[in-house]
Amino acid sequence: AAGVIQSPRHLIKEKRETATLKCYPIPRHDTVYWYQQGPGQDPQFLISFYEKMQSDKGSIPDRFSAQQFSDYHSELNMSSLELGDSALYFCASSLRSEQYFGPGTRLTVT
Amino acid sequence: GESVGLHLPTLSVQEGDNSIINCAYSNSASDYFIWYKQESGKGPQFIIDIRSNMDKRQGQRVTVLLNKTVKHLSLQIAATQPGDSAVYFCAEKDPGTYKYIFGTGTRLKVLA
């Protein structure tokens, strides 16, 4: 079965640079979610989209933005990167309720 | 969810024994819950879900119990295997939103 695809899998950026993470949800899933997970922490909800419209926002910094495109893929844009942004970033998708996660993008800010 | 740094609660069980992982949730109005298994460096893997109109749901070797009175969720794993070693999270869906709140993870260690 198709799963959530995320790219890139690893990304190294310097402070104050920008990064763009991509997510391709499971086909026919109508909701996309973004999460941030620091080492040893639980995933923190950032933002979600339902049918290409932003639906809910969590603890997403103003430096971050996201959107979902007509083909349902989503991008998380991160600007003015800080050392504390180093984390695993997960995308998840769902149809109705069951939420499935992608493999994540490991972002390292140096 | 609250950060617990690198010191996750840990449950150590002998291979073949049953495991019980507990989770307290915050919102009495939450009506949908998911248990996830996360191995190191990987994304959370969906294990089993339950709606608030149920008290119990069974899957393959796993059972989820929901006690709405005390806002408590548990995951029971039968005949625990080495491959079950991972961090387990419960997640509650914020009612009326497309937002999930994760509980503090529990690290399960299976001893051979």
Coordinates of C-alpha atoms in Angstrom, one line a residue:
Chain A
A1 CA 0.0 0.0 0.0
A2 CA 1.2 3.5 -0.8
G3 CA 2.5 5.5 2.2
V4 CA 3.2 9.1 3.0
I5 CA 6.3 10.3 1.1
Q6 CA 8.5 13.0 2.5
S7 CA 11.5 14.7 0.9
P8 CA 14.2 15.3 1.5
R9 CA 14.9 12.7 4.2
H10 CA 17.8 14.7 5.6
L11 CA 18.6 18.3 5.4
I12 CA 21.5 20.4 6.8
K13 CA 21.1 24.2 6.8
E14 CA 23.0 27.0 8.5
K15 CA 21.4 29.5 10.9
R16 CA 19.3 32.2 9.1
E17 CA 18.9 30.1 6.0
T18 CA 15.6 28.8 4.7
A19 CA 14.3 25.3 4.2
T20 CA 11.4 23.7 2.3
L21 CA 10.1 20.3 3.2
K22 CA 7.8 18.4 1.0
C23 CA 5.0 15.9 1.7
Y24 CA 3.0 13.7 -0.6
P25 CA 0.0 12.2 1.2
I26 CA -1.5 8.8 0.7
P27 CA -3.6 8.9 -2.5
R28 CA -7.2 10.0 -1.8
H29 CA -6.4 11.3 1.7
D30 CA -8.0 14.7 2.2
T31 CA -6.1 15.9 5.3
V32 CA -2.4 16.6 5.8
Y33 CA -0.7 17.4 9.1
W34 CA 2.7 18.6 10.0
Y35 CA 4.5 17.8 13.2
Q36 CA 7.8 18.6 14.8
Q37 CA 9.6 16.2 17.1
G38 CA 12.7 17.0 19.1
P39 CA 15.0 14.3 20.5
G40 CA 13.1 12.2 23.1
Q41 CA 10.0 14.3 22.8
D42 CA 6.5 13.6 21.6
P43 CA 5.4 14.9 18.2
Q44 CA 4.2 18.5 18.4
F45 CA 1.4 19.5 16.1
L46 CA 2.3 22.4 13.8
I47 CA -0.5 22.8 11.2
S48 CA -3.1 20.9 9.2
F49 CA -4.9 21.2 5.9
Y50 CA -8.2 19.8 4.9
E51 CA -9.0 19.7 1.2
K52 CA -6.2 22.2 0.5
M53 CA -7.4 24.7 3.0
Q54 CA -5.6 25.4 6.3
S55 CA -7.7 23.8 9.0
D56 CA -5.9 24.1 12.3
K57 CA -2.7 25.7 13.7
G58 CA -0.7 24.5 16.6
S59 CA 2.7 25.6 17.9
I60 CA 4.0 26.7 14.5
P61 CA 6.4 29.7 14.7
D62 CA 5.7 32.7 12.6
R63 CA 8.9 32.0 10.7
F64 CA 7.2 28.9 9.3
S65 CA 4.5 28.7 6.7
A66 CA 2.8 25.8 4.9
Q67 CA 0.5 25.2 2.1
Q68 CA -1.3 22.4 0.3
F69 CA -1.4 22.4 -3.5
S70 CA -4.0 21.3 -6.0
D71 CA -2.4 17.9 -6.3
Y72 CA -2.7 17.6 -2.4
H73 CA 1.0 17.6 -1.8
S74 CA 2.1 20.0 0.9
E75 CA 5.2 22.1 1.6
L76 CA 6.5 23.4 4.9
N77 CA 8.6 26.5 4.5
M78 CA 10.9 27.5 7.2
S79 CA 12.8 30.8 7.2
S80 CA 15.4 32.4 9.4
L81 CA 16.4 29.0 10.7
E82 CA 17.6 28.8 14.3
L83 CA 19.6 26.1 16.1
G84 CA 16.5 25.1 18.0
D85 CA 14.7 24.2 14.8
S86 CA 16.8 21.1 14.5
A87 CA 14.4 18.2 14.8
L88 CA 12.5 15.5 12.9
Y89 CA 9.6 16.9 10.9
F90 CA 6.8 14.5 10.1
C91 CA 4.0 14.8 7.7
A92 CA 0.9 12.7 8.2
S93 CA -2.3 12.2 6.2
S94 CA -5.7 10.9 6.8
L95 CA -9.1 10.2 5.2
R96 CA -11.6 10.8 8.0
S97 CA -9.8 9.8 11.1
E98 CA -7.0 7.3 10.8
Q99 CA -3.8 9.3 10.6
Y100 CA -0.7 7.8 9.0
F101 CA 2.8 9.3 9.2
G102 CA 5.6 9.6 6.7
P103 CA 9.2 8.7 7.5
G104 CA 10.1 12.2 8.4
T105 CA 12.7 14.8 7.4
R106 CA 15.6 15.2 9.8
L107 CA 16.6 18.9 9.8
T108 CA 19.9 19.9 11.3
V109 CA 20.7 23.6 11.7
T110 CA 24.3 24.4 12.2
Chain B
G1 CA 2.2 17.2 24.6
E2 CA 4.7 17.9 27.3
S3 CA 8.4 17.5 26.7
V4 CA 10.2 15.0 28.9
G5 CA 13.6 15.4 27.3
L6 CA 15.5 12.3 26.9
H7 CA 14.1 10.6 30.0
L8 CA 11.0 8.8 28.7
P9 CA 9.2 6.5 31.1
T10 CA 10.4 3.0 30.4
L11 CA 8.7 -0.3 30.6
S12 CA 10.8 -3.5 30.6
V13 CA 9.1 -6.8 30.0
Q14 CA 10.3 -10.3 29.4
E15 CA 9.9 -11.7 26.0
G16 CA 6.6 -13.7 25.9
D17 CA 5.0 -11.7 28.7
N18 CA 2.1 -9.3 28.2
S19 CA 2.8 -5.5 28.2
I20 CA 0.5 -2.8 29.4
I21 CA 1.2 0.8 28.4
N22 CA -0.8 3.5 29.9
C23 CA -1.8 7.0 28.8
A24 CA -3.8 9.8 30.4
Y25 CA -5.5 12.2 28.1
S26 CA -6.5 15.7 28.8
N27 CA -9.9 16.5 27.2
S28 CA -13.0 14.7 28.4
A29 CA -14.7 15.7 25.1
S30 CA -12.1 13.9 23.0
D31 CA -13.8 11.2 21.0
Y32 CA -11.1 9.5 19.0
F33 CA -7.8 8.1 20.0
I34 CA -4.8 6.4 18.3
W35 CA -1.9 4.4 19.6
Y36 CA 1.4 4.7 17.7
K37 CA 4.6 2.8 17.8
Q38 CA 7.8 4.7 16.9
E39 CA 11.1 3.1 16.3
S40 CA 14.3 5.1 16.4
G41 CA 14.6 7.5 13.5
K42 CA 11.3 6.5 12.0
G43 CA 7.8 7.9 11.8
P44 CA 5.1 6.9 14.2
Q45 CA 3.4 3.8 13.0
F46 CA -0.4 3.4 13.4
I47 CA -1.2 0.5 15.7
I48 CA -4.8 0.7 16.7
D49 CA -7.5 3.3 17.2
I50 CA -10.7 3.6 19.3
R51 CA -13.7 5.9 19.4
S52 CA -15.2 7.1 22.6
N53 CA -18.4 5.1 22.1
M54 CA -16.3 2.0 22.7
D55 CA -14.5 0.7 25.9
K56 CA -12.4 -1.9 24.2
R57 CA -11.0 -2.7 20.8
Q58 CA -8.9 -5.6 19.8
G59 CA -6.4 -6.1 17.0
Q60 CA -3.7 -8.6 16.3
R61 CA -1.9 -9.2 19.6
V62 CA -3.0 -5.7 20.8
T63 CA -6.0 -4.4 22.8
V64 CA -6.8 -0.9 23.6
L65 CA -9.0 -0.1 26.6
L66 CA -10.6 3.3 27.1
N67 CA -11.8 4.5 30.5
K68 CA -13.6 7.8 29.9
T69 CA -14.4 8.2 33.6
V70 CA -10.8 8.8 34.5
K71 CA -9.6 9.8 31.0
H72 CA -7.3 6.9 30.7
L73 CA -6.2 4.8 27.8
S74 CA -4.2 1.6 27.8
L75 CA -2.5 -0.5 25.2
Q76 CA -2.0 -4.2 25.9
I77 CA 0.4 -6.2 23.9
A78 CA 0.1 -9.9 24.2
A79 CA 3.2 -12.2 24.0
T80 CA 5.6 -9.3 23.7
Q81 CA 8.3 -9.9 21.1
P82 CA 11.7 -8.3 20.6
G83 CA 10.3 -6.5 17.6
D84 CA 7.9 -4.7 19.9
S85 CA 10.7 -2.7 21.4
A86 CA 10.0 1.0 20.6
V87 CA 8.5 4.1 22.0
Y88 CA 4.7 4.1 22.2
F89 CA 2.5 7.2 22.0
C90 CA -1.2 7.7 22.5
A91 CA -2.8 10.6 20.6
E92 CA -6.2 12.2 21.1
K93 CA -8.0 14.0 18.4
D94 CA -9.0 17.5 19.5
P95 CA -12.8 17.5 19.0
G96 CA -14.0 19.5 16.0
T97 CA -10.5 20.0 14.7
Y98 CA -7.9 18.4 12.5
K99 CA -5.5 18.4 15.3
Y100 CA -4.0 15.5 17.3
I101 CA -2.4 15.9 20.7
F102 CA 0.2 13.4 21.7
G103 CA 0.8 12.1 25.1
T104 CA 4.2 11.4 26.7
G105 CA 5.8 8.4 25.1
T106 CA 6.6 5.2 26.9
R107 CA 9.7 3.3 25.9
L108 CA 9.1 -0.5 25.8
K109 CA 12.1 -2.7 26.2
V110 CA 11.8 -6.4 25.6
L111 CA 14.2 -8.5 27.5
A112 CA 15.3 -11.8 25.9

